[in-house]
Amino acid sequence: KAGVTQTPRYLIKTRGQQVTLSCSPISGHRSVSWYQQTPGQGLQFLFEYFSETQRNKGNFPGRFSGRQFSNSRSEMNVSTLELGDSALYLCASSPGTEGGYSGANVLTFGAGSRLTVL
Amino acid sequence: GQNIDQPTEMTATEGAIVQINCTYQTSGFNGLFWYQQHAGEAPTFLSYNVLDGLEEKGRFSSFLSRSKGYSYLLLKELQMKDSASYLCAVRNFNKFYFGSGTKLNVKP
């Protein structure tokens, strides 16, 4: 069973540019969530998608956006990049349920996309 | 707001037992999870508690007290490969709130 796949693994951008990151969840998983990981802040929740709908959003500015496709693949976009956006962006998938609460649904993480903004 | 606290770093000796604590204050609670993350790798699931008490999985055990907002991860018979960061996470429906992680250094 293939794991969670994130592309690209590494990328370097300059301030003001935009970036799109991709995540392919485990087959059959319908929930995809995104996290930003930095040494100082740890893992911070960005947003969660289920069946192409954003169900939850963390406390990030509107420059951070995402979407989910009908095959559950997800993308996140960061526009007008700032130096502080340099981080590891992790995608995680889980089976998910319609009602939201899904017991012991465990997050399975991808290896991440490491973004460096110069 | 959500607040999850863990010690930043701990050091222990190979073969010993170590306990990593986690305290939390969150607006909702649907379970507490522990993840292990080796440097440069993705976090991987270790254990899950939703009810008070101890859950044991081989060398790893996790304890939860919901009334105290407290959990710990117990690692027995430490091995060098256990050197990693350990992340405590509280789930509130579809959101997971993570602590900053505890970096565990295992020495020979």
PDB file of C-alpha atoms in Angstrom:
ATOM      1  CA  LYS A   1       0.000   0.000   0.000  1.00  0.00           C
ATOM      2  CA  ALA A   2       1.616   3.243  -1.114  1.00  0.00           C
ATOM      3  CA  GLY A   3       2.088   5.914   1.539  1.00  0.00           C
ATOM      4  CA  VAL A   4       1.409   9.634   1.398  1.00  0.00           C
ATOM      5  CA  THR A   5       3.360  11.228  -1.433  1.00  0.00           C
ATOM      6  CA  GLN A   6       4.376  14.861  -1.427  1.00  0.00           C
ATOM      7  CA  THR A   7       5.989  16.775  -4.267  1.00  0.00           C
ATOM      8  CA  PRO A   8       8.309  18.509  -4.631  1.00  0.00           C
ATOM      9  CA  ARG A   9      10.519  17.430  -1.750  1.00  0.00           C
ATOM     10  CA  TYR A  10      12.708  20.519  -1.837  1.00  0.00           C
ATOM     11  CA  LEU A  11      12.287  23.909  -3.397  1.00  0.00           C
ATOM     12  CA  ILE A  12      13.815  27.342  -3.215  1.00  0.00           C
ATOM     13  CA  LYS A  13      11.850  30.487  -3.970  1.00  0.00           C
ATOM     14  CA  THR A  14      12.404  34.215  -3.580  1.00  0.00           C
ATOM     15  CA  ARG A  15      10.265  36.673  -1.674  1.00  0.00           C
ATOM     16  CA  GLY A  16       7.124  37.688  -3.509  1.00  0.00           C
ATOM     17  CA  GLN A  17       6.868  34.516  -5.551  1.00  0.00           C
ATOM     18  CA  GLN A  18       4.186  31.906  -5.115  1.00  0.00           C
ATOM     19  CA  VAL A  19       4.456  28.157  -4.632  1.00  0.00           C
ATOM     20  CA  THR A  20       2.168  25.155  -5.091  1.00  0.00           C
ATOM     21  CA  LEU A  21       2.726  21.932  -3.172  1.00  0.00           C
ATOM     22  CA  SER A  22       1.063  18.641  -3.969  1.00  0.00           C
ATOM     23  CA  CYS A  23      -0.067  15.731  -1.806  1.00  0.00           C
ATOM     24  CA  SER A  24      -1.372  12.319  -2.846  1.00  0.00           C
ATOM     25  CA  PRO A  25      -3.006  10.554   0.114  1.00  0.00           C
ATOM     26  CA  ILE A  26      -3.139   6.856   0.852  1.00  0.00           C
ATOM     27  CA  SER A  27      -5.633   5.148  -1.421  1.00  0.00           C
ATOM     28  CA  GLY A  28      -9.070   5.211   0.175  1.00  0.00           C
ATOM     29  CA  HIS A  29      -8.267   8.064   2.541  1.00  0.00           C
ATOM     30  CA  ARG A  30     -10.645  10.958   2.113  1.00  0.00           C
ATOM     31  CA  SER A  31      -9.288  13.418   4.663  1.00  0.00           C
ATOM     32  CA  VAL A  32      -6.154  15.416   3.913  1.00  0.00           C
ATOM     33  CA  SER A  33      -4.660  17.955   6.275  1.00  0.00           C
ATOM     34  CA  TRP A  34      -1.666  20.259   5.969  1.00  0.00           C
ATOM     35  CA  TYR A  35       0.817  21.369   8.601  1.00  0.00           C
ATOM     36  CA  GLN A  36       3.689  23.804   8.730  1.00  0.00           C
ATOM     37  CA  GLN A  37       6.686  22.701  10.778  1.00  0.00           C
ATOM     38  CA  THR A  38       9.373  25.119  11.918  1.00  0.00           C
ATOM     39  CA  PRO A  39      12.027  24.689  14.626  1.00  0.00           C
ATOM     40  CA  GLY A  40      10.533  27.419  16.794  1.00  0.00           C
ATOM     41  CA  GLN A  41       6.816  26.755  16.395  1.00  0.00           C
ATOM     42  CA  GLY A  42       6.612  23.013  15.947  1.00  0.00           C
ATOM     43  CA  LEU A  43       3.782  21.566  13.866  1.00  0.00           C
ATOM     44  CA  GLN A  44       1.031  24.078  13.134  1.00  0.00           C
ATOM     45  CA  PHE A  45      -2.290  23.165  11.547  1.00  0.00           C
ATOM     46  CA  LEU A  46      -3.029  24.875   8.239  1.00  0.00           C
ATOM     47  CA  PHE A  47      -6.248  23.287   6.963  1.00  0.00           C
ATOM     48  CA  GLU A  48      -8.134  20.037   6.512  1.00  0.00           C
ATOM     49  CA  TYR A  49     -10.089  18.830   3.503  1.00  0.00           C
ATOM     50  CA  PHE A  50     -12.662  16.081   3.176  1.00  0.00           C
ATOM     51  CA  SER A  51     -14.476  15.223  -0.035  1.00  0.00           C
ATOM     52  CA  GLU A  52     -13.228  18.374  -1.756  1.00  0.00           C
ATOM     53  CA  THR A  53     -14.496  20.629   1.062  1.00  0.00           C
ATOM     54  CA  GLN A  54     -12.367  22.585   3.484  1.00  0.00           C
ATOM     55  CA  ARG A  55     -13.716  21.617   6.895  1.00  0.00           C
ATOM     56  CA  ASN A  56     -11.220  23.354   9.127  1.00  0.00           C
ATOM     57  CA  LYS A  57      -8.698  26.134   8.869  1.00  0.00           C
ATOM     58  CA  GLY A  58      -5.876  27.151  11.173  1.00  0.00           C
ATOM     59  CA  ASN A  59      -4.695  30.641  12.020  1.00  0.00           C
ATOM     60  CA  PHE A  60      -2.729  31.457   8.906  1.00  0.00           C
ATOM     61  CA  PRO A  61      -3.130  34.477   6.629  1.00  0.00           C
ATOM     62  CA  GLY A  62      -5.136  34.311   3.422  1.00  0.00           C
ATOM     63  CA  ARG A  63      -1.920  33.887   1.432  1.00  0.00           C
ATOM     64  CA  PHE A  64      -2.152  30.232   2.378  1.00  0.00           C
ATOM     65  CA  SER A  65      -4.824  28.362   0.487  1.00  0.00           C
ATOM     66  CA  GLY A  66      -5.567  24.850  -0.574  1.00  0.00           C
ATOM     67  CA  ARG A  67      -7.912  22.602  -2.426  1.00  0.00           C
ATOM     68  CA  GLN A  68      -8.786  18.959  -2.789  1.00  0.00           C
ATOM     69  CA  PHE A  69      -9.691  17.143  -5.969  1.00  0.00           C
ATOM     70  CA  SER A  70     -12.260  14.422  -6.546  1.00  0.00           C
ATOM     71  CA  ASN A  71      -9.550  11.743  -6.276  1.00  0.00           C
ATOM     72  CA  SER A  72      -8.639  13.124  -2.809  1.00  0.00           C
ATOM     73  CA  ARG A  73      -5.326  14.535  -3.992  1.00  0.00           C
ATOM     74  CA  SER A  74      -4.690  17.931  -2.485  1.00  0.00           C
ATOM     75  CA  GLU A  75      -2.653  21.007  -3.254  1.00  0.00           C
ATOM     76  CA  MET A  76      -1.708  23.959  -1.129  1.00  0.00           C
ATOM     77  CA  ASN A  77      -0.633  27.320  -2.436  1.00  0.00           C
ATOM     78  CA  VAL A  78       1.298  30.104  -0.783  1.00  0.00           C
ATOM     79  CA  SER A  79       1.263  33.435  -2.550  1.00  0.00           C
ATOM     80  CA  THR A  80       3.498  36.464  -2.051  1.00  0.00           C
ATOM     81  CA  LEU A  81       6.111  34.434  -0.208  1.00  0.00           C
ATOM     82  CA  GLU A  82       7.818  35.895   2.846  1.00  0.00           C
ATOM     83  CA  LEU A  83      11.066  34.850   4.482  1.00  0.00           C
ATOM     84  CA  GLY A  84       9.091  33.509   7.436  1.00  0.00           C
ATOM     85  CA  ASP A  85       7.332  31.006   5.185  1.00  0.00           C
ATOM     86  CA  SER A  86      10.512  28.935   5.064  1.00  0.00           C
ATOM     87  CA  ALA A  87       9.478  25.653   6.658  1.00  0.00           C
ATOM     88  CA  LEU A  88       8.745  22.002   6.176  1.00  0.00           C
ATOM     89  CA  TYR A  89       5.196  21.579   4.906  1.00  0.00           C
ATOM     90  CA  LEU A  90       3.700  18.259   5.873  1.00  0.00           C
ATOM     91  CA  CYS A  91       0.619  16.653   4.441  1.00  0.00           C
ATOM     92  CA  ALA A  92      -1.233  13.940   6.342  1.00  0.00           C
ATOM     93  CA  SER A  93      -4.085  11.702   5.298  1.00  0.00           C
ATOM     94  CA  SER A  94      -6.601   9.666   7.266  1.00  0.00           C
ATOM     95  CA  PRO A  95      -9.744   7.718   6.401  1.00  0.00           C
ATOM     96  CA  GLY A  96     -12.017  10.466   7.788  1.00  0.00           C
ATOM     97  CA  THR A  97     -15.786  10.322   8.200  1.00  0.00           C
ATOM     98  CA  GLU A  98     -18.678  12.484   7.066  1.00  0.00           C
ATOM     99  CA  GLY A  99     -19.570  13.537  10.570  1.00  0.00           C
ATOM    100  CA  GLY A 100     -16.110  14.657  11.463  1.00  0.00           C
ATOM    101  CA  TYR A 101     -15.422  12.570  14.510  1.00  0.00           C
ATOM    102  CA  SER A 102     -13.633   9.422  13.492  1.00  0.00           C
ATOM    103  CA  GLY A 103     -12.438   7.733  16.618  1.00  0.00           C
ATOM    104  CA  ALA A 104      -8.899   6.514  16.416  1.00  0.00           C
ATOM    105  CA  ASN A 105      -8.356   7.752  12.875  1.00  0.00           C
ATOM    106  CA  VAL A 106      -4.623   8.093  12.730  1.00  0.00           C
ATOM    107  CA  LEU A 107      -2.829  10.668  10.628  1.00  0.00           C
ATOM    108  CA  THR A 108      -0.282   9.224   8.207  1.00  0.00           C
ATOM    109  CA  PHE A 109       2.236  11.840   7.173  1.00  0.00           C
ATOM    110  CA  GLY A 110       4.123  12.319   3.970  1.00  0.00           C
ATOM    111  CA  ALA A 111       7.840  13.088   3.969  1.00  0.00           C
ATOM    112  CA  GLY A 112       7.150  16.781   3.491  1.00  0.00           C
ATOM    113  CA  SER A 113       8.104  19.568   1.139  1.00  0.00           C
ATOM    114  CA  ARG A 114      10.948  21.711   2.418  1.00  0.00           C
ATOM    115  CA  LEU A 115      10.499  25.287   1.247  1.00  0.00           C
ATOM    116  CA  THR A 116      13.286  27.832   1.496  1.00  0.00           C
ATOM    117  CA  VAL A 117      12.440  31.462   0.769  1.00  0.00           C
ATOM    118  CA  LEU A 118      15.379  33.727  -0.038  1.00  0.00           C
TER     119      LEU A 118
ATOM    120  CA  GLY B   1      -6.643  28.994  22.564  1.00  0.00           C
ATOM    121  CA  GLN B   2      -4.878  25.697  22.487  1.00  0.00           C
ATOM    122  CA  ASN B   3      -1.847  25.035  24.637  1.00  0.00           C
ATOM    123  CA  ILE B   4       0.227  21.868  24.602  1.00  0.00           C
ATOM    124  CA  ASP B   5       3.453  21.720  26.580  1.00  0.00           C
ATOM    125  CA  GLN B   6       6.303  19.240  26.422  1.00  0.00           C
ATOM    126  CA  PRO B   7       9.908  19.455  27.596  1.00  0.00           C
ATOM    127  CA  THR B   8      12.168  20.641  24.804  1.00  0.00           C
ATOM    128  CA  GLU B   9      14.919  18.080  25.190  1.00  0.00           C
ATOM    129  CA  MET B  10      15.801  15.032  27.290  1.00  0.00           C
ATOM    130  CA  THR B  11      18.799  12.743  27.477  1.00  0.00           C
ATOM    131  CA  ALA B  12      18.784   9.123  28.606  1.00  0.00           C
ATOM    132  CA  THR B  13      21.068   6.107  28.511  1.00  0.00           C
ATOM    133  CA  GLU B  14      20.707   3.055  26.320  1.00  0.00           C
ATOM    134  CA  GLY B  15      18.772   0.331  28.139  1.00  0.00           C
ATOM    135  CA  ALA B  16      17.128   2.756  30.560  1.00  0.00           C
ATOM    136  CA  ILE B  17      13.506   3.922  30.897  1.00  0.00           C
ATOM    137  CA  VAL B  18      12.422   7.460  30.037  1.00  0.00           C
ATOM    138  CA  GLN B  19       9.127   9.265  30.571  1.00  0.00           C
ATOM    139  CA  ILE B  20       8.134  12.179  28.337  1.00  0.00           C
ATOM    140  CA  ASN B  21       5.369  14.340  29.771  1.00  0.00           C
ATOM    141  CA  CYS B  22       2.746  16.345  27.964  1.00  0.00           C
ATOM    142  CA  THR B  23       0.222  18.747  29.474  1.00  0.00           C
ATOM    143  CA  TYR B  24      -2.582  20.276  27.493  1.00  0.00           C
ATOM    144  CA  GLN B  25      -5.332  22.864  27.652  1.00  0.00           C
ATOM    145  CA  THR B  26      -7.598  22.709  24.642  1.00  0.00           C
ATOM    146  CA  SER B  27     -11.149  23.777  23.862  1.00  0.00           C
ATOM    147  CA  GLY B  28     -12.146  20.226  22.945  1.00  0.00           C
ATOM    148  CA  PHE B  29     -10.761  16.731  23.286  1.00  0.00           C
ATOM    149  CA  ASN B  30     -11.254  13.665  21.136  1.00  0.00           C
ATOM    150  CA  GLY B  31      -8.040  11.857  21.912  1.00  0.00           C
ATOM    151  CA  LEU B  32      -4.341  12.237  22.534  1.00  0.00           C
ATOM    152  CA  PHE B  33      -1.745  10.921  20.134  1.00  0.00           C
ATOM    153  CA  TRP B  34       1.993  10.412  20.285  1.00  0.00           C
ATOM    154  CA  TYR B  35       4.160  10.553  17.195  1.00  0.00           C
ATOM    155  CA  GLN B  36       7.853   9.858  16.673  1.00  0.00           C
ATOM    156  CA  GLN B  37       9.849  11.920  14.225  1.00  0.00           C
ATOM    157  CA  HIS B  38      13.427  11.149  13.264  1.00  0.00           C
ATOM    158  CA  ALA B  39      15.445  14.041  11.915  1.00  0.00           C
ATOM    159  CA  GLY B  40      14.550  14.756   8.310  1.00  0.00           C
ATOM    160  CA  GLU B  41      11.710  12.246   8.266  1.00  0.00           C
ATOM    161  CA  ALA B  42       7.934  12.269   8.551  1.00  0.00           C
ATOM    162  CA  PRO B  43       6.249  11.805  11.935  1.00  0.00           C
ATOM    163  CA  THR B  44       5.053   8.260  12.507  1.00  0.00           C
ATOM    164  CA  PHE B  45       2.233   7.174  14.805  1.00  0.00           C
ATOM    165  CA  LEU B  46       3.151   5.575  18.134  1.00  0.00           C
ATOM    166  CA  SER B  47       0.081   5.480  20.351  1.00  0.00           C
ATOM    167  CA  TYR B  48      -3.377   6.820  21.055  1.00  0.00           C
ATOM    168  CA  ASN B  49      -5.400   7.386  24.238  1.00  0.00           C
ATOM    169  CA  VAL B  50      -8.991   8.530  24.441  1.00  0.00           C
ATOM    170  CA  LEU B  51      -9.887   7.141  27.870  1.00  0.00           C
ATOM    171  CA  ASP B  52      -7.972   7.559  31.113  1.00  0.00           C
ATOM    172  CA  GLY B  53      -5.354   4.958  31.824  1.00  0.00           C
ATOM    173  CA  LEU B  54      -2.392   3.200  30.346  1.00  0.00           C
ATOM    174  CA  GLU B  55      -2.040   1.832  26.828  1.00  0.00           C
ATOM    175  CA  GLU B  56       0.880  -0.525  26.252  1.00  0.00           C
ATOM    176  CA  LYS B  57       2.462  -1.372  22.901  1.00  0.00           C
ATOM    177  CA  GLY B  58       5.669  -3.312  23.259  1.00  0.00           C
ATOM    178  CA  ARG B  59       8.423  -1.067  24.595  1.00  0.00           C
ATOM    179  CA  PHE B  60       6.150   1.972  24.426  1.00  0.00           C
ATOM    180  CA  SER B  61       3.325   2.873  26.808  1.00  0.00           C
ATOM    181  CA  SER B  62       1.188   5.972  26.976  1.00  0.00           C
ATOM    182  CA  PHE B  63      -0.892   7.244  29.866  1.00  0.00           C
ATOM    183  CA  LEU B  64      -3.739   9.734  29.931  1.00  0.00           C
ATOM    184  CA  SER B  65      -5.528  11.663  32.671  1.00  0.00           C
ATOM    185  CA  ARG B  66      -8.225  13.817  31.125  1.00  0.00           C
ATOM    186  CA  SER B  67      -9.157  15.533  34.389  1.00  0.00           C
ATOM    187  CA  LYS B  68      -5.565  16.709  34.788  1.00  0.00           C
ATOM    188  CA  GLY B  69      -4.937  17.452  31.115  1.00  0.00           C
ATOM    189  CA  TYR B  70      -1.887  15.244  31.302  1.00  0.00           C
ATOM    190  CA  SER B  71      -0.282  12.448  29.352  1.00  0.00           C
ATOM    191  CA  TYR B  72       3.059  10.736  29.279  1.00  0.00           C
ATOM    192  CA  LEU B  73       4.906   8.456  26.916  1.00  0.00           C
ATOM    193  CA  LEU B  74       7.047   5.801  28.557  1.00  0.00           C
ATOM    194  CA  LEU B  75       9.869   4.217  26.601  1.00  0.00           C
ATOM    195  CA  LYS B  76      11.493   1.126  28.083  1.00  0.00           C
ATOM    196  CA  GLU B  77      14.756  -0.632  27.217  1.00  0.00           C
ATOM    197  CA  LEU B  78      15.941   2.382  25.293  1.00  0.00           C
ATOM    198  CA  GLN B  79      17.799   1.764  22.068  1.00  0.00           C
ATOM    199  CA  MET B  80      20.010   4.137  20.106  1.00  0.00           C
ATOM    200  CA  LYS B  81      17.404   4.188  17.331  1.00  0.00           C
ATOM    201  CA  ASP B  82      14.955   5.781  19.785  1.00  0.00           C
ATOM    202  CA  SER B  83      16.865   9.051  19.448  1.00  0.00           C
ATOM    203  CA  ALA B  84      14.205  11.223  17.821  1.00  0.00           C
ATOM    204  CA  SER B  85      11.641  13.900  18.548  1.00  0.00           C
ATOM    205  CA  TYR B  86       8.415  12.831  20.216  1.00  0.00           C
ATOM    206  CA  LEU B  87       5.321  14.840  19.446  1.00  0.00           C
ATOM    207  CA  CYS B  88       2.249  15.000  21.628  1.00  0.00           C
ATOM    208  CA  ALA B  89      -0.951  15.903  19.779  1.00  0.00           C
ATOM    209  CA  VAL B  90      -4.503  16.539  20.946  1.00  0.00           C
ATOM    210  CA  ARG B  91      -7.319  15.890  18.546  1.00  0.00           C
ATOM    211  CA  ASN B  92     -10.432  18.040  18.524  1.00  0.00           C
ATOM    212  CA  PHE B  93     -12.697  16.551  15.872  1.00  0.00           C
ATOM    213  CA  ASN B  94     -10.827  17.105  12.619  1.00  0.00           C
ATOM    214  CA  LYS B  95      -8.086  19.281  14.017  1.00  0.00           C
ATOM    215  CA  PHE B  96      -4.876  18.084  15.585  1.00  0.00           C
ATOM    216  CA  TYR B  97      -2.932  20.405  17.861  1.00  0.00           C
ATOM    217  CA  PHE B  98       0.695  19.475  18.293  1.00  0.00           C
ATOM    218  CA  GLY B  99       3.175  20.325  20.986  1.00  0.00           C
ATOM    219  CA  SER B 100       6.595  21.567  19.913  1.00  0.00           C
ATOM    220  CA  GLY B 101       8.045  18.116  20.480  1.00  0.00           C
ATOM    221  CA  THR B 102      10.602  16.623  22.856  1.00  0.00           C
ATOM    222  CA  LYS B 103      13.982  15.790  21.395  1.00  0.00           C
ATOM    223  CA  LEU B 104      15.252  12.600  23.023  1.00  0.00           C
ATOM    224  CA  ASN B 105      18.975  11.889  22.929  1.00  0.00           C
ATOM    225  CA  VAL B 106      19.930   8.304  23.765  1.00  0.00           C
ATOM    226  CA  LYS B 107      23.559   7.876  24.837  1.00  0.00           C
ATOM    227  CA  PRO B 108      25.528   4.610  24.888  1.00  0.00           C
TER     228      PRO B 108
END
